[in-house]
Coordinates of C-alpha atoms in Angstrom, one line a residue:
M1 CA 31.5 -65.8 -18.1
R2 CA 31.3 -67.6 -14.7
L3 CA 27.5 -67.5 -14.8
S4 CA 27.3 -68.5 -18.5
M5 CA 29.6 -71.5 -18.2
S6 CA 27.9 -72.7 -15.1
V7 CA 24.4 -72.6 -16.7
S8 CA 25.8 -74.1 -19.9
L9 CA 27.3 -77.0 -18.0
V10 CA 24.0 -77.8 -16.2
F11 CA 21.9 -77.7 -19.4
G12 CA 24.6 -79.4 -21.5
A13 CA 25.0 -82.3 -19.1
S14 CA 21.2 -82.7 -18.8
A15 CA 20.8 -82.7 -22.6
C16 CA 23.6 -85.3 -23.0
F17 CA 22.7 -87.7 -20.2
I18 CA 18.9 -87.4 -19.6
P19 CA 17.5 -86.1 -23.0
N20 CA 14.4 -88.3 -23.0
I21 CA 13.4 -86.9 -19.6
L22 CA 13.7 -83.4 -20.9
M23 CA 11.7 -84.3 -24.0
R24 CA 8.8 -85.6 -21.8
I25 CA 8.4 -82.1 -20.4
F26 CA 7.5 -80.9 -23.9
T27 CA 5.5 -83.8 -25.4
S28 CA 3.9 -87.1 -24.6
D29 CA 4.3 -88.4 -28.2
Q30 CA 6.7 -91.3 -27.9
E31 CA 8.1 -90.9 -31.4
L32 CA 8.9 -87.2 -30.8
I33 CA 10.5 -88.1 -27.5
A34 CA 12.8 -90.7 -29.2
L35 CA 13.7 -88.4 -32.0
G36 CA 14.2 -85.4 -29.8
G37 CA 16.2 -87.4 -27.3
S38 CA 18.7 -88.6 -30.0
Y39 CA 19.0 -85.0 -31.2
L40 CA 19.6 -83.5 -27.7
R41 CA 22.1 -86.1 -26.7
I42 CA 24.5 -84.8 -29.4
L43 CA 23.5 -81.2 -29.3
G44 CA 24.2 -80.8 -25.5
V45 CA 27.9 -80.5 -26.3
S46 CA 27.3 -77.3 -28.3
Y47 CA 25.8 -75.7 -25.1
L48 CA 29.3 -75.8 -23.5
F49 CA 30.8 -74.2 -26.6
M50 CA 28.2 -71.4 -26.7
G51 CA 28.6 -70.7 -23.0
F52 CA 31.9 -69.2 -23.8
S53 CA 31.5 -67.9 -27.4
Q54 CA 28.2 -66.1 -27.0
V55 CA 29.4 -64.1 -24.0
Y56 CA 32.7 -63.4 -25.7
L57 CA 30.9 -62.1 -28.8
C58 CA 28.5 -60.0 -26.7
V59 CA 31.5 -58.4 -25.0
M60 CA 33.1 -57.6 -28.3
R61 CA 29.9 -55.9 -29.5
S62 CA 29.8 -53.9 -26.3
I63 CA 33.3 -52.4 -27.1
E64 CA 32.2 -51.7 -30.7
R65 CA 33.9 -54.7 -32.3
V66 CA 30.6 -55.3 -34.0
M67 CA 32.1 -56.3 -37.4
F68 CA 34.1 -59.1 -35.7
S69 CA 31.0 -60.5 -34.0
A70 CA 29.0 -60.3 -37.2
V71 CA 31.7 -62.1 -39.2
V72 CA 32.0 -64.9 -36.6
T73 CA 28.3 -65.3 -36.4
A74 CA 28.0 -65.4 -40.1
I75 CA 30.7 -68.1 -40.4
A76 CA 29.0 -70.2 -37.8
L77 CA 25.6 -69.8 -39.5
I78 CA 26.8 -70.6 -43.0
S79 CA 28.8 -73.6 -41.7
N80 CA 25.7 -74.9 -39.9
I81 CA 23.6 -74.6 -43.0
L82 CA 26.1 -76.4 -45.2
L83 CA 26.9 -79.1 -42.7
N84 CA 23.2 -79.7 -42.1
A85 CA 22.8 -80.6 -45.7
V86 CA 25.9 -82.8 -45.6
F87 CA 25.1 -84.8 -42.5
I88 CA 21.3 -84.9 -42.8
F89 CA 21.3 -86.2 -46.4
G90 CA 24.7 -87.8 -46.5
L91 CA 26.4 -85.6 -49.1
I92 CA 30.0 -85.8 -50.4
G93 CA 30.5 -89.2 -48.8
A94 CA 29.2 -88.4 -45.3
P95 CA 26.8 -90.8 -43.6
A96 CA 23.1 -89.8 -43.9
L97 CA 22.3 -89.2 -40.2
G98 CA 18.9 -87.5 -40.4
I99 CA 17.9 -85.6 -37.3
Q100 CA 21.2 -86.6 -35.6
G101 CA 23.0 -85.1 -38.5
A102 CA 21.4 -81.7 -37.7
A103 CA 22.8 -82.0 -34.2
V104 CA 26.3 -83.0 -35.4
A105 CA 26.3 -80.0 -37.8
T106 CA 25.4 -77.6 -35.0
V107 CA 28.1 -78.9 -32.7
I108 CA 30.8 -78.6 -35.4
A109 CA 29.6 -75.0 -36.3
R110 CA 29.6 -73.9 -32.6
G111 CA 33.0 -75.6 -32.2
L112 CA 34.3 -73.5 -35.1
E113 CA 32.8 -70.4 -33.5
L114 CA 34.5 -71.2 -30.2
A115 CA 37.8 -71.8 -31.9
I116 CA 37.8 -68.4 -33.6
C117 CA 36.9 -66.7 -30.3
I118 CA 39.8 -68.4 -28.5
V119 CA 42.3 -67.5 -31.2
D120 CA 41.0 -63.9 -31.2
N121 CA 41.4 -63.7 -27.5
F122 CA 45.2 -64.1 -27.7
R123 CA 45.4 -61.0 -29.9
K124 CA 46.3 -57.6 -28.2
Q125 CA 43.0 -55.7 -27.7
K126 CA 41.1 -53.6 -25.2
V127 CA 39.4 -56.5 -23.5
H128 CA 41.3 -59.7 -23.0
F129 CA 39.7 -62.7 -21.2
R130 CA 41.9 -64.4 -18.6
I131 CA 41.1 -67.6 -16.8
S132 CA 42.6 -66.3 -13.6
E133 CA 39.9 -63.5 -13.5
M134 CA 37.2 -66.2 -13.4
F135 CA 38.3 -66.9 -9.8
S136 CA 39.2 -63.3 -8.6
P137 CA 36.1 -61.1 -9.1
N138 CA 36.1 -57.3 -8.5
R139 CA 33.6 -56.9 -5.7
L140 CA 32.5 -53.4 -6.7
L141 CA 32.0 -54.4 -10.4
M142 CA 30.3 -57.6 -9.3
R143 CA 27.9 -55.6 -7.2
D144 CA 27.1 -53.3 -10.1
F145 CA 26.7 -56.3 -12.4
F146 CA 24.2 -58.0 -10.2
R147 CA 22.3 -54.8 -9.6
Y148 CA 21.9 -53.9 -13.2
S149 CA 22.2 -57.3 -15.0
L150 CA 20.5 -59.8 -12.7
P151 CA 17.1 -58.4 -13.5
A152 CA 18.0 -58.7 -17.2
F153 CA 19.2 -62.2 -16.6
G154 CA 15.9 -62.9 -14.8
N155 CA 14.0 -61.3 -17.6
E156 CA 15.6 -63.7 -20.1
V157 CA 15.0 -66.7 -17.9
V158 CA 11.3 -65.7 -17.3
W159 CA 10.8 -65.1 -21.0
G160 CA 12.7 -68.2 -22.1
I161 CA 11.0 -70.6 -19.8
G162 CA 7.6 -68.9 -20.6
F163 CA 8.2 -69.6 -24.3
S164 CA 9.2 -73.1 -23.5
M165 CA 5.9 -73.5 -21.7
Y166 CA 4.2 -72.5 -25.0
S167 CA 6.0 -75.4 -26.5
V168 CA 4.8 -77.7 -23.7
I169 CA 1.2 -76.6 -24.2
M170 CA 1.4 -77.2 -28.0
G171 CA 3.4 -80.4 -27.6
H172 CA 0.4 -81.9 -25.8
L173 CA -2.0 -80.8 -28.5
G174 CA -0.6 -83.3 -31.0
S175 CA 2.3 -83.8 -33.4
D176 CA 0.6 -81.8 -36.2
I177 CA 0.7 -78.5 -34.2
V178 CA 4.2 -79.2 -33.1
A179 CA 5.4 -79.8 -36.7
A180 CA 3.6 -76.6 -37.9
N181 CA 5.0 -74.6 -35.1
S182 CA 8.6 -75.7 -35.8
I183 CA 8.3 -74.4 -39.3
V184 CA 6.5 -71.1 -38.5
V185 CA 9.2 -70.3 -36.0
V186 CA 11.7 -70.2 -38.9
A187 CA 9.4 -67.9 -40.9
R188 CA 9.0 -65.7 -37.8
N189 CA 12.8 -65.5 -37.3
L190 CA 13.2 -64.5 -40.9
G191 CA 10.7 -61.6 -40.4
T192 CA 12.3 -60.4 -37.2
A193 CA 16.0 -60.9 -38.0
V194 CA 16.5 -57.2 -38.9
C195 CA 14.3 -56.0 -36.0
F196 CA 16.3 -57.9 -33.4
G197 CA 19.5 -56.7 -35.0
I198 CA 18.3 -53.1 -34.5
A199 CA 17.4 -53.9 -30.8
S200 CA 21.0 -55.2 -30.2
A201 CA 22.5 -52.2 -32.0
S202 CA 20.3 -49.7 -30.1
A203 CA 21.6 -51.1 -26.8
I204 CA 25.2 -50.3 -27.9
L205 CA 24.4 -46.9 -29.4
L206 CA 22.2 -45.6 -26.7
G207 CA 24.5 -47.0 -24.0
Q208 CA 27.4 -45.1 -25.4
E209 CA 25.4 -41.8 -25.7
I210 CA 24.0 -42.1 -22.2
G211 CA 27.4 -42.9 -20.8
D212 CA 28.7 -39.7 -22.5
N213 CA 25.8 -37.8 -20.8
K214 CA 24.3 -37.0 -24.2
I215 CA 20.8 -37.4 -22.8
E216 CA 18.8 -35.3 -25.3
K217 CA 20.5 -37.0 -28.2
A218 CA 19.7 -40.4 -26.6
K219 CA 16.0 -39.4 -26.4
R220 CA 16.0 -38.4 -30.1
D221 CA 17.8 -41.5 -31.2
T222 CA 15.5 -43.8 -29.1
S223 CA 12.5 -42.3 -30.9
R224 CA 14.1 -42.8 -34.3
L225 CA 15.1 -46.4 -33.5
F226 CA 11.5 -47.1 -32.2
W227 CA 10.0 -46.0 -35.5
L228 CA 12.7 -47.8 -37.5
T229 CA 11.9 -51.0 -35.6
F230 CA 8.1 -50.5 -36.1
W231 CA 8.3 -50.1 -39.9
T232 CA 10.9 -52.8 -40.3
A233 CA 8.6 -55.2 -38.4
I234 CA 5.7 -54.2 -40.7
A235 CA 8.0 -55.0 -43.7
G236 CA 8.9 -58.3 -42.0
G237 CA 5.2 -59.2 -41.6
I238 CA 4.5 -58.4 -45.2
L239 CA 7.5 -60.5 -46.3
I240 CA 6.3 -63.7 -44.5
I241 CA 2.9 -63.2 -46.0
L242 CA 4.4 -62.9 -49.5
I243 CA 6.5 -66.0 -49.1
R244 CA 3.6 -68.0 -47.5
P245 CA 2.8 -70.0 -50.7
L246 CA 6.5 -70.8 -51.0
I247 CA 6.7 -72.1 -47.4
L248 CA 3.6 -74.2 -47.8
N249 CA 4.9 -75.8 -51.0
M250 CA 8.4 -76.5 -49.6
V251 CA 7.4 -78.7 -46.6
E252 CA 5.8 -82.1 -46.5
L253 CA 3.2 -82.2 -43.7
T254 CA -0.1 -84.0 -43.0
P255 CA -3.2 -82.1 -44.2
S256 CA -4.0 -81.0 -40.7
A257 CA -0.4 -79.7 -40.0
H258 CA -0.5 -78.0 -43.4
S259 CA -3.7 -76.2 -42.5
H260 CA -2.3 -75.2 -39.1
L261 CA 0.8 -73.8 -40.7
G262 CA -1.1 -71.6 -43.2
S263 CA -3.1 -70.0 -40.3
M264 CA 0.0 -69.6 -38.1
I265 CA 1.8 -67.7 -40.7
Y266 CA -1.0 -65.1 -40.8
I267 CA -0.9 -64.8 -37.0
N268 CA 2.8 -64.3 -37.0
A269 CA 2.6 -61.6 -39.7
Y270 CA 1.2 -59.2 -37.1
Y271 CA 2.6 -60.9 -34.0
I272 CA 6.2 -59.9 -34.9
V273 CA 5.3 -56.2 -34.8
G274 CA 4.5 -56.4 -31.1
Q275 CA 7.5 -58.7 -30.5
A276 CA 10.0 -56.4 -32.3
V277 CA 8.8 -53.2 -30.7
N278 CA 8.8 -54.6 -27.2
T279 CA 12.3 -56.1 -27.7
M280 CA 13.8 -52.9 -29.0
I281 CA 12.4 -50.8 -26.1
I282 CA 13.0 -53.3 -23.3
C283 CA 16.2 -54.9 -24.4
G284 CA 17.6 -51.9 -26.2
A285 CA 16.5 -48.7 -24.7
F286 CA 15.7 -49.6 -21.1
R287 CA 18.8 -51.7 -20.5
S288 CA 21.1 -49.1 -22.0
G289 CA 19.9 -46.8 -19.2
G290 CA 20.3 -49.5 -16.5
D291 CA 16.6 -50.2 -16.2
S292 CA 16.5 -53.9 -16.6
R293 CA 14.0 -54.3 -13.6
F294 CA 11.0 -53.0 -15.5
G295 CA 11.4 -55.6 -18.3
F296 CA 11.8 -58.4 -15.8
I297 CA 8.6 -57.4 -13.9
C298 CA 6.7 -56.8 -17.1
D299 CA 7.5 -60.2 -18.6
L300 CA 7.0 -62.0 -15.3
I301 CA 3.4 -60.7 -15.1
D302 CA 2.7 -60.9 -18.8
M303 CA 3.8 -64.5 -19.2
W304 CA 3.2 -66.1 -15.9
V305 CA 0.1 -64.3 -14.8
Y306 CA -1.5 -63.9 -18.2
S307 CA -0.4 -65.9 -21.2
V308 CA 0.9 -69.2 -19.7
P309 CA -2.2 -69.7 -17.4
L310 CA -4.4 -68.6 -20.3
G311 CA -2.8 -71.2 -22.6
F312 CA -3.2 -74.0 -20.0
L313 CA -6.8 -73.0 -19.4
A314 CA -7.6 -72.9 -23.1
A315 CA -5.9 -76.1 -24.0
F316 CA -6.6 -78.4 -21.0
V317 CA -9.7 -77.0 -19.3
L318 CA -11.8 -75.5 -22.1
K319 CA -10.2 -77.8 -24.6
L320 CA -10.3 -75.3 -27.4
P321 CA -9.1 -76.2 -30.9
P322 CA -5.3 -76.0 -31.3
M323 CA -5.4 -72.9 -33.5
A324 CA -7.6 -71.0 -30.9
V325 CA -5.0 -71.9 -28.2
Y326 CA -2.1 -70.7 -30.5
F327 CA -4.0 -67.4 -31.2
L328 CA -4.5 -66.8 -27.5
L329 CA -0.8 -67.5 -26.8
C330 CA 0.2 -64.9 -29.4
T331 CA -1.6 -62.1 -27.6
D332 CA 1.1 -61.8 -25.0
E333 CA 3.2 -59.1 -26.7
F334 CA 0.2 -56.8 -27.3
V335 CA -1.0 -57.0 -23.7
K336 CA 2.2 -55.4 -22.4
I337 CA 2.6 -52.8 -25.2
P338 CA 0.6 -50.0 -23.4
F339 CA 2.6 -50.4 -20.2
V340 CA 6.0 -50.6 -22.0
Y341 CA 5.2 -47.5 -24.1
K342 CA 4.0 -45.5 -21.0
H343 CA 7.2 -46.3 -19.2
Y344 CA 9.2 -45.4 -22.3
K345 CA 7.6 -42.0 -22.6
S346 CA 8.2 -41.3 -18.9
Y347 CA 12.0 -41.5 -19.5
R348 CA 12.6 -42.7 -15.9
W349 CA 14.7 -45.4 -17.4
L350 CA 17.2 -43.0 -18.9
K351 CA 20.1 -42.8 -16.5
N352 CA 23.8 -42.7 -16.8
I353 CA 25.1 -45.6 -14.8
T354 CA 28.8 -45.4 -15.9
R355 CA 31.2 -45.9 -13.0
E356 CA 34.5 -44.1 -13.8
N357 CA 36.4 -45.1 -10.7
I358 CA 36.4 -48.8 -9.7
G359 CA 39.2 -48.6 -7.1

C-alpha cells in the first residue's frame, strides 16, 4: 500500500497539474494535446482512489474473497458506463461535458469503489488494513516482498512504459491511427477479458497448491489452465472478427482511420492469443512459484531491445506506412513465446516460497 499510494500520488499530481506536458510525450497534435489535457486534469484524482482500492481488492483476492472483489469491480464498471452516458451527453439534467464528462464519470466510479473498500475494511475479517502499519513495516516480510515482488513490479513498469511507447510512436504517425487504436483497444480488451481473468485466478489457485506442497497437482493444473487460456483466446479472436462489422458501423471516423481500424481488428484477432498465453504463464504460473524475475527479464529484452527500437526504426527512420509499423509492434508477444514456453516446461519456477514463521 505504501508503494502504491506513493506512485499514485506522483502520477495523480502530474496528471492534475501538468497534463499538457504529459500529453506532448504521446502526440504532437495540438488538438489532441488540448483534449487529452482537459481529460487528464480531472482524471488524475482517480489515480489516488485507485492507489488504495486496487491494492485492497488484490489482497482480498489473495485470501480467496474473490466474490467481493468481483462485485466491487462490477459496481465500479457499471457505474462508470452509466455515468459516462450521463456526463458525456448531458442526460437526466446533467451538463453535457463531452470528453471531460468521461473523466468525471471515472472519478465518481473510482470514488464509489474506494468508499466500498473503506467500509469493508472496518468489518471483522482475516486481513484488516491499519494506517499504523503503513509506518511500522515487518523487516522480514518486507525483505521477502522485495525479493519476490520487486521483479514483478519492475515487470509491470517495463511492460506498461513499453506499451506507452507504442502509443508515443503511433501518436506521432497522425490522429487517424490514434483514433483507430483507441477503438481497437476496446475490442482487444473484450477478446481478452476472460483470458486475463483466468491468469488472475491461476495465480491464486496455483499459489495455494504450491504453498500446500501439492507440486504434482500444481503441474497438472498449470497445464489445464494453459490450454484453457489458449482456447479461450482463440474464441476471443473469433469473437472480435465476428463483431468487426458492428464495430466499424458504430464509430464515426475519417475514411483513413476507418481503414486502419478494419486492418487492426484482424491483427488483434491473432495477437490476443500470444498476449493471453504469455500473461497466464508469466503472471499466473511463474509468479505463483515466486519466479517473477524471469518475466521481468523477458519483457525487458522483448520490449526494450526488440519491439520499441523496431517501432522507432520503422516509423521514424524507414518511414513505413502506419499499418506496417503497427503490425511490427504487434509481433512482440510471439517473439517471447518460445522462451516463455521453454522456461515453463523446465519447472524451475515451481517452488514453495511460503514462510510459516515470521518472528
